[in-house]
Amino acid sequence: MEGRGPPVKGIELYSGTYFGACLLGGVIACGPTHTAVTPLDLVKCRRQVDPKIYSSNISAWRSIYAKEGIRGVFFGWGPTFVGYSFQGAGKYGFYESFKYLYGEKLFPDLNKTVVFLGASASAEFLADLALCPFEAIKVRMQTTLPPFAGSLREGWTKVVEKEGIAGLYKGLYPLWGRQIPYTMVKFATFETTVAYIYKTLGKPKESYSKLQQTGVSFLGGYIAGIGCAAISHPADVMVSKLNSDRQAGESAGKAMSRIYGNIGFKGLWNGLPVRIFMIGTLTAFQWLIYDSFKVYLGLPTTGGH
């Protein structure tokens, strides 16, 4: 852990401006990357809800493109971009804040990995409050045929008119169940992997160029992403099912029991290979973009201290 540092290109480490920069970096890292993989996410969600809808991912994209063009392939990009921009701000901005708070101020002697896990869990808990409404709309748009709504605005209006604001949050608990373990693995594995890479290379991080350091961030991010995908996949399937199949007035617990009774343990792993590819690539590029943004501002890359 590091204490408050000297100004770096006018930004003092662990100052309010520093944490604001991390928040903005999270927006830049998460919003565009999640939007870029909308075609993968669209097919994954539909196959989670109905495993027989497509014979393969390639056939799915061919079918969708033939009927709806490129707009159909990227269907749901609106709530994806907005939701994951908000979530990225919270995920990265709050993580840096909680990591400093827990590791430097409250528990300076605590094991680093415990700090990483606690900071990431705290950050994701808050970030998901912003993500949940947009995730609910995205999943409904992508998993219903014909689509529940054609745009974020239309979807928001329909849900609120029929179910109130609470309808936007009916998937919050399973979302926490998916995202909090996901983010704990994402950040703790990344930090640990990056530290291990530099230890294996045998020289301090600062002795490498910024380009080399961001390359390490990319590799560490991909390794972390594989673990993220595996540990959070059952909850991801359940989120998709809940948002598309939860009955009016049905409690989350009752809905999950009913859905699990229908799909079984095996059904919780529908779409895992495509999600591993998606999340591994996604996480790698998020860390690359995030740390590149920090380097652009004259700040150090994440991890390896």
PDB file of C-alpha atoms in Angstrom, residues 10-206:
ATOM      1  CA  GLY A  10      -0.803  18.660 -10.986  1.00  0.00           C
ATOM      2  CA  ILE A  11      -2.807  15.710  -9.612  1.00  0.00           C
ATOM      3  CA  GLU A  12      -1.933  14.757  -6.049  1.00  0.00           C
ATOM      4  CA  LEU A  13      -2.139  11.026  -5.423  1.00  0.00           C
ATOM      5  CA  TYR A  14      -5.144  10.015  -3.300  1.00  0.00           C
ATOM      6  CA  SER A  15      -6.620  13.514  -3.453  1.00  0.00           C
ATOM      7  CA  GLY A  16     -10.203  14.262  -4.469  1.00  0.00           C
ATOM      8  CA  THR A  17      -8.997  15.097  -7.973  1.00  0.00           C
ATOM      9  CA  TYR A  18      -7.162  11.764  -8.160  1.00  0.00           C
ATOM     10  CA  PHE A  19     -10.263   9.792  -7.202  1.00  0.00           C
ATOM     11  CA  GLY A  20     -12.330  11.861  -9.630  1.00  0.00           C
ATOM     12  CA  ALA A  21      -9.864  10.958 -12.384  1.00  0.00           C
ATOM     13  CA  CYS A  22     -10.215   7.271 -11.461  1.00  0.00           C
ATOM     14  CA  LEU A  23     -13.997   7.608 -11.649  1.00  0.00           C
ATOM     15  CA  LEU A  24     -13.772   9.142 -15.130  1.00  0.00           C
ATOM     16  CA  GLY A  25     -11.299   6.451 -16.159  1.00  0.00           C
ATOM     17  CA  GLY A  26     -13.865   3.848 -15.134  1.00  0.00           C
ATOM     18  CA  VAL A  27     -16.482   5.438 -17.375  1.00  0.00           C
ATOM     19  CA  ILE A  28     -14.099   5.444 -20.343  1.00  0.00           C
ATOM     20  CA  ALA A  29     -12.987   1.867 -19.659  1.00  0.00           C
ATOM     21  CA  CYS A  30     -16.392   0.263 -19.132  1.00  0.00           C
ATOM     22  CA  GLY A  31     -19.044   2.057 -21.179  1.00  0.00           C
ATOM     23  CA  PRO A  32     -17.455   1.673 -24.652  1.00  0.00           C
ATOM     24  CA  THR A  33     -16.047  -1.831 -24.034  1.00  0.00           C
ATOM     25  CA  HIS A  34     -19.336  -3.306 -22.858  1.00  0.00           C
ATOM     26  CA  THR A  35     -21.094  -1.640 -25.791  1.00  0.00           C
ATOM     27  CA  ALA A  36     -18.538  -3.101 -28.222  1.00  0.00           C
ATOM     28  CA  VAL A  37     -19.385  -6.657 -27.141  1.00  0.00           C
ATOM     29  CA  THR A  38     -23.162  -6.147 -27.346  1.00  0.00           C
ATOM     30  CA  PRO A  39     -23.427  -8.750 -30.161  1.00  0.00           C
ATOM     31  CA  LEU A  40     -21.858 -11.386 -27.893  1.00  0.00           C
ATOM     32  CA  ASP A  41     -23.989 -10.325 -24.941  1.00  0.00           C
ATOM     33  CA  LEU A  42     -27.181 -10.385 -27.023  1.00  0.00           C
ATOM     34  CA  VAL A  43     -26.677 -13.970 -28.150  1.00  0.00           C
ATOM     35  CA  LYS A  44     -25.469 -15.071 -24.697  1.00  0.00           C
ATOM     36  CA  CYS A  45     -28.580 -13.698 -22.996  1.00  0.00           C
ATOM     37  CA  ARG A  46     -30.958 -15.242 -25.526  1.00  0.00           C
ATOM     38  CA  ARG A  47     -29.276 -18.642 -25.290  1.00  0.00           C
ATOM     39  CA  GLN A  48     -29.349 -18.491 -21.496  1.00  0.00           C
ATOM     40  CA  VAL A  49     -33.104 -17.943 -21.539  1.00  0.00           C
ATOM     41  CA  ASP A  50     -33.761 -20.392 -24.401  1.00  0.00           C
ATOM     42  CA  PRO A  51     -30.861 -22.831 -25.096  1.00  0.00           C
ATOM     43  CA  LYS A  52     -32.586 -24.071 -28.274  1.00  0.00           C
ATOM     44  CA  ILE A  53     -33.119 -20.679 -29.907  1.00  0.00           C
ATOM     45  CA  TYR A  54     -29.871 -20.863 -31.924  1.00  0.00           C
ATOM     46  CA  SER A  55     -27.656 -23.786 -32.879  1.00  0.00           C
ATOM     47  CA  SER A  56     -24.463 -21.723 -32.476  1.00  0.00           C
ATOM     48  CA  ASN A  57     -23.284 -18.166 -31.990  1.00  0.00           C
ATOM     49  CA  ILE A  58     -22.362 -17.829 -35.671  1.00  0.00           C
ATOM     50  CA  SER A  59     -25.778 -19.016 -36.810  1.00  0.00           C
ATOM     51  CA  ALA A  60     -27.347 -16.608 -34.328  1.00  0.00           C
ATOM     52  CA  TRP A  61     -25.543 -13.572 -35.739  1.00  0.00           C
ATOM     53  CA  ARG A  62     -26.296 -14.661 -39.292  1.00  0.00           C
ATOM     54  CA  SER A  63     -29.973 -15.042 -38.488  1.00  0.00           C
ATOM     55  CA  ILE A  64     -30.208 -11.721 -36.663  1.00  0.00           C
ATOM     56  CA  TYR A  65     -28.253  -9.831 -39.323  1.00  0.00           C
ATOM     57  CA  ALA A  66     -30.357 -11.304 -42.135  1.00  0.00           C
ATOM     58  CA  LYS A  67     -33.573 -10.141 -40.472  1.00  0.00           C
ATOM     59  CA  GLU A  68     -32.567  -6.884 -38.779  1.00  0.00           C
ATOM     60  CA  GLY A  69     -29.188  -5.787 -40.120  1.00  0.00           C
ATOM     61  CA  ILE A  70     -26.380  -4.360 -38.010  1.00  0.00           C
ATOM     62  CA  ARG A  71     -28.877  -2.588 -35.730  1.00  0.00           C
ATOM     63  CA  GLY A  72     -30.271  -5.967 -34.735  1.00  0.00           C
ATOM     64  CA  VAL A  73     -26.810  -7.357 -34.001  1.00  0.00           C
ATOM     65  CA  PHE A  74     -26.160  -4.450 -31.624  1.00  0.00           C
ATOM     66  CA  PHE A  75     -29.673  -4.447 -30.177  1.00  0.00           C
ATOM     67  CA  GLY A  76     -29.633  -3.246 -26.569  1.00  0.00           C
ATOM     68  CA  TRP A  77     -26.536  -1.067 -26.939  1.00  0.00           C
ATOM     69  CA  GLY A  78     -28.293   1.985 -25.422  1.00  0.00           C
ATOM     70  CA  PRO A  79     -28.963   0.663 -21.905  1.00  0.00           C
ATOM     71  CA  THR A  80     -25.661  -1.193 -22.094  1.00  0.00           C
ATOM     72  CA  PHE A  81     -23.648   1.975 -22.729  1.00  0.00           C
ATOM     73  CA  VAL A  82     -25.417   4.101 -20.137  1.00  0.00           C
ATOM     74  CA  GLY A  83     -25.635   1.423 -17.466  1.00  0.00           C
ATOM     75  CA  TYR A  84     -22.051   0.236 -17.692  1.00  0.00           C
ATOM     76  CA  SER A  85     -20.710   3.785 -17.885  1.00  0.00           C
ATOM     77  CA  PHE A  86     -22.356   4.487 -14.532  1.00  0.00           C
ATOM     78  CA  GLN A  87     -21.214   1.146 -13.189  1.00  0.00           C
ATOM     79  CA  GLY A  88     -17.652   1.692 -14.394  1.00  0.00           C
ATOM     80  CA  ALA A  89     -17.506   5.023 -12.621  1.00  0.00           C
ATOM     81  CA  GLY A  90     -18.522   3.395  -9.362  1.00  0.00           C
ATOM     82  CA  LYS A  91     -16.508   0.215  -9.845  1.00  0.00           C
ATOM     83  CA  TYR A  92     -13.148   1.896 -10.470  1.00  0.00           C
ATOM     84  CA  GLY A  93     -13.656   5.206  -8.675  1.00  0.00           C
ATOM     85  CA  PHE A  94     -15.014   3.687  -5.476  1.00  0.00           C
ATOM     86  CA  TYR A  95     -12.490   0.830  -5.611  1.00  0.00           C
ATOM     87  CA  GLU A  96      -9.582   3.252  -5.550  1.00  0.00           C
ATOM     88  CA  SER A  97     -11.269   5.199  -2.747  1.00  0.00           C
ATOM     89  CA  PHE A  98     -12.038   2.154  -0.606  1.00  0.00           C
ATOM     90  CA  LYS A  99      -8.598   0.636  -1.253  1.00  0.00           C
ATOM     91  CA  TYR A 100      -7.001   3.800   0.107  1.00  0.00           C
ATOM     92  CA  LEU A 101      -9.480   4.058   2.989  1.00  0.00           C
ATOM     93  CA  TYR A 102      -9.131   0.435   4.106  1.00  0.00           C
ATOM     94  CA  GLY A 103      -5.456  -0.088   3.300  1.00  0.00           C
ATOM     95  CA  GLU A 104      -4.037   3.229   4.434  1.00  0.00           C
ATOM     96  CA  LYS A 105      -6.414   4.842   6.904  1.00  0.00           C
ATOM     97  CA  LEU A 106      -8.390   2.157   8.730  1.00  0.00           C
ATOM     98  CA  PHE A 107      -6.386  -1.083   8.506  1.00  0.00           C
ATOM     99  CA  PRO A 108      -2.799  -0.282   7.433  1.00  0.00           C
ATOM    100  CA  ASP A 109      -1.487  -3.658   8.622  1.00  0.00           C
ATOM    101  CA  LEU A 110      -4.188  -5.729   6.928  1.00  0.00           C
ATOM    102  CA  ASN A 111      -3.216  -8.303   4.292  1.00  0.00           C
ATOM    103  CA  LYS A 112      -3.235  -6.665   0.851  1.00  0.00           C
ATOM    104  CA  THR A 113      -5.460  -9.297  -0.720  1.00  0.00           C
ATOM    105  CA  VAL A 114      -8.065  -8.789   2.005  1.00  0.00           C
ATOM    106  CA  VAL A 115      -7.949  -5.052   1.302  1.00  0.00           C
ATOM    107  CA  PHE A 116      -8.426  -5.677  -2.441  1.00  0.00           C
ATOM    108  CA  LEU A 117     -11.375  -7.985  -1.771  1.00  0.00           C
ATOM    109  CA  GLY A 118     -13.043  -5.642   0.701  1.00  0.00           C
ATOM    110  CA  ALA A 119     -12.548  -2.542  -1.428  1.00  0.00           C
ATOM    111  CA  SER A 120     -13.869  -4.191  -4.588  1.00  0.00           C
ATOM    112  CA  ALA A 121     -16.906  -5.657  -2.811  1.00  0.00           C
ATOM    113  CA  SER A 122     -17.776  -2.262  -1.302  1.00  0.00           C
ATOM    114  CA  ALA A 123     -17.345  -0.510  -4.638  1.00  0.00           C
ATOM    115  CA  GLU A 124     -19.470  -2.990  -6.568  1.00  0.00           C
ATOM    116  CA  PHE A 125     -22.262  -2.899  -3.988  1.00  0.00           C
ATOM    117  CA  LEU A 126     -22.686   0.815  -4.715  1.00  0.00           C
ATOM    118  CA  ALA A 127     -21.986   0.626  -8.453  1.00  0.00           C
ATOM    119  CA  ASP A 128     -24.783  -1.910  -8.976  1.00  0.00           C
ATOM    120  CA  LEU A 129     -27.365   0.502  -7.604  1.00  0.00           C
ATOM    121  CA  ALA A 130     -26.669   2.617 -10.688  1.00  0.00           C
ATOM    122  CA  LEU A 131     -26.393  -0.317 -13.089  1.00  0.00           C
ATOM    123  CA  CYS A 132     -29.487  -2.304 -12.092  1.00  0.00           C
ATOM    124  CA  PRO A 133     -32.249  -0.282 -13.856  1.00  0.00           C
ATOM    125  CA  PHE A 134     -30.363  -0.292 -17.157  1.00  0.00           C
ATOM    126  CA  GLU A 135     -29.440  -3.967 -16.877  1.00  0.00           C
ATOM    127  CA  ALA A 136     -33.105  -4.825 -16.294  1.00  0.00           C
ATOM    128  CA  ILE A 137     -34.169  -2.955 -19.419  1.00  0.00           C
ATOM    129  CA  LYS A 138     -31.309  -4.379 -21.490  1.00  0.00           C
ATOM    130  CA  VAL A 139     -32.123  -7.979 -20.572  1.00  0.00           C
ATOM    131  CA  ARG A 140     -35.831  -7.530 -21.304  1.00  0.00           C
ATOM    132  CA  MET A 141     -35.072  -5.949 -24.660  1.00  0.00           C
ATOM    133  CA  GLN A 142     -32.614  -8.676 -25.639  1.00  0.00           C
ATOM    134  CA  THR A 143     -34.422 -11.787 -24.392  1.00  0.00           C
ATOM    135  CA  THR A 144     -38.007 -11.182 -25.522  1.00  0.00           C
ATOM    136  CA  LEU A 145     -39.165 -11.816 -29.093  1.00  0.00           C
ATOM    137  CA  PRO A 146     -40.679  -9.628 -30.344  1.00  0.00           C
ATOM    138  CA  PRO A 147     -38.596  -7.196 -28.246  1.00  0.00           C
ATOM    139  CA  PHE A 148     -40.087  -5.765 -25.061  1.00  0.00           C
ATOM    140  CA  ALA A 149     -38.975  -2.316 -26.225  1.00  0.00           C
ATOM    141  CA  GLY A 150     -37.019  -0.796 -29.074  1.00  0.00           C
ATOM    142  CA  SER A 151     -34.997   1.713 -27.061  1.00  0.00           C
ATOM    143  CA  LEU A 152     -33.848   2.591 -23.555  1.00  0.00           C
ATOM    144  CA  ARG A 153     -36.419   5.380 -23.252  1.00  0.00           C
ATOM    145  CA  GLU A 154     -39.289   3.149 -24.363  1.00  0.00           C
ATOM    146  CA  GLY A 155     -38.201   0.342 -22.061  1.00  0.00           C
ATOM    147  CA  TRP A 156     -37.856   2.650 -19.054  1.00  0.00           C
ATOM    148  CA  THR A 157     -41.309   4.131 -19.659  1.00  0.00           C
ATOM    149  CA  LYS A 158     -42.964   0.717 -20.005  1.00  0.00           C
ATOM    150  CA  VAL A 159     -41.426  -0.710 -16.845  1.00  0.00           C
ATOM    151  CA  VAL A 160     -42.170   2.334 -14.682  1.00  0.00           C
ATOM    152  CA  GLU A 161     -45.753   2.665 -15.930  1.00  0.00           C
ATOM    153  CA  LYS A 162     -46.512  -1.012 -15.292  1.00  0.00           C
ATOM    154  CA  GLU A 163     -44.407  -1.844 -12.229  1.00  0.00           C
ATOM    155  CA  GLY A 164     -43.143   1.443 -10.825  1.00  0.00           C
ATOM    156  CA  ILE A 165     -39.513   2.184 -10.026  1.00  0.00           C
ATOM    157  CA  ALA A 166     -39.359  -1.098  -8.086  1.00  0.00           C
ATOM    158  CA  GLY A 167     -39.671  -2.943 -11.406  1.00  0.00           C
ATOM    159  CA  LEU A 168     -36.278  -1.589 -12.402  1.00  0.00           C
ATOM    160  CA  TYR A 169     -34.710  -3.138  -9.306  1.00  0.00           C
ATOM    161  CA  LYS A 170     -36.329  -6.557  -9.174  1.00  0.00           C
ATOM    162  CA  GLY A 171     -33.080  -8.136 -10.301  1.00  0.00           C
ATOM    163  CA  LEU A 172     -30.904  -6.262  -7.780  1.00  0.00           C
ATOM    164  CA  TYR A 173     -30.195  -9.142  -5.386  1.00  0.00           C
ATOM    165  CA  PRO A 174     -29.104 -11.609  -8.062  1.00  0.00           C
ATOM    166  CA  LEU A 175     -27.187  -8.771  -9.726  1.00  0.00           C
ATOM    167  CA  TRP A 176     -25.273  -8.279  -6.476  1.00  0.00           C
ATOM    168  CA  GLY A 177     -24.855 -12.048  -6.345  1.00  0.00           C
ATOM    169  CA  ARG A 178     -23.298 -11.977  -9.804  1.00  0.00           C
ATOM    170  CA  GLN A 179     -21.342  -8.746  -9.758  1.00  0.00           C
ATOM    171  CA  ILE A 180     -19.864  -8.609  -6.257  1.00  0.00           C
ATOM    172  CA  PRO A 181     -18.005 -11.968  -6.495  1.00  0.00           C
ATOM    173  CA  TYR A 182     -17.146 -11.066 -10.104  1.00  0.00           C
ATOM    174  CA  THR A 183     -15.570  -7.770  -9.103  1.00  0.00           C
ATOM    175  CA  MET A 184     -13.799  -9.234  -6.074  1.00  0.00           C
ATOM    176  CA  VAL A 185     -12.132 -11.776  -8.366  1.00  0.00           C
ATOM    177  CA  LYS A 186     -11.517  -9.129 -11.039  1.00  0.00           C
ATOM    178  CA  PHE A 187      -9.613  -6.725  -8.803  1.00  0.00           C
ATOM    179  CA  ALA A 188      -7.920  -9.121  -6.376  1.00  0.00           C
ATOM    180  CA  THR A 189      -6.758 -11.442  -9.171  1.00  0.00           C
ATOM    181  CA  PHE A 190      -5.595  -8.514 -11.270  1.00  0.00           C
ATOM    182  CA  GLU A 191      -3.608  -6.934  -8.440  1.00  0.00           C
ATOM    183  CA  THR A 192      -2.102 -10.290  -7.444  1.00  0.00           C
ATOM    184  CA  THR A 193      -1.290 -11.259 -11.045  1.00  0.00           C
ATOM    185  CA  VAL A 194       0.351  -7.937 -11.844  1.00  0.00           C
ATOM    186  CA  ALA A 195       2.463  -8.135  -8.677  1.00  0.00           C
ATOM    187  CA  TYR A 196       3.473 -11.686  -9.591  1.00  0.00           C
ATOM    188  CA  ILE A 197       4.425 -10.673 -13.153  1.00  0.00           C
ATOM    189  CA  TYR A 198       6.734  -7.927 -11.927  1.00  0.00           C
ATOM    190  CA  LYS A 199       8.188 -10.236  -9.280  1.00  0.00           C
ATOM    191  CA  THR A 200       8.861 -12.856 -11.966  1.00  0.00           C
ATOM    192  CA  LEU A 201      10.450 -10.280 -14.258  1.00  0.00           C
ATOM    193  CA  GLY A 202      12.803  -9.427 -11.411  1.00  0.00           C
ATOM    194  CA  LYS A 203      12.772  -5.630 -11.652  1.00  0.00           C
ATOM    195  CA  PRO A 204      10.616  -2.891 -10.048  1.00  0.00           C
ATOM    196  CA  LYS A 205       7.598  -1.717 -11.992  1.00  0.00           C
ATOM    197  CA  GLU A 206       9.056   1.769 -12.310  1.00  0.00           C
TER     198      GLU A 206
END
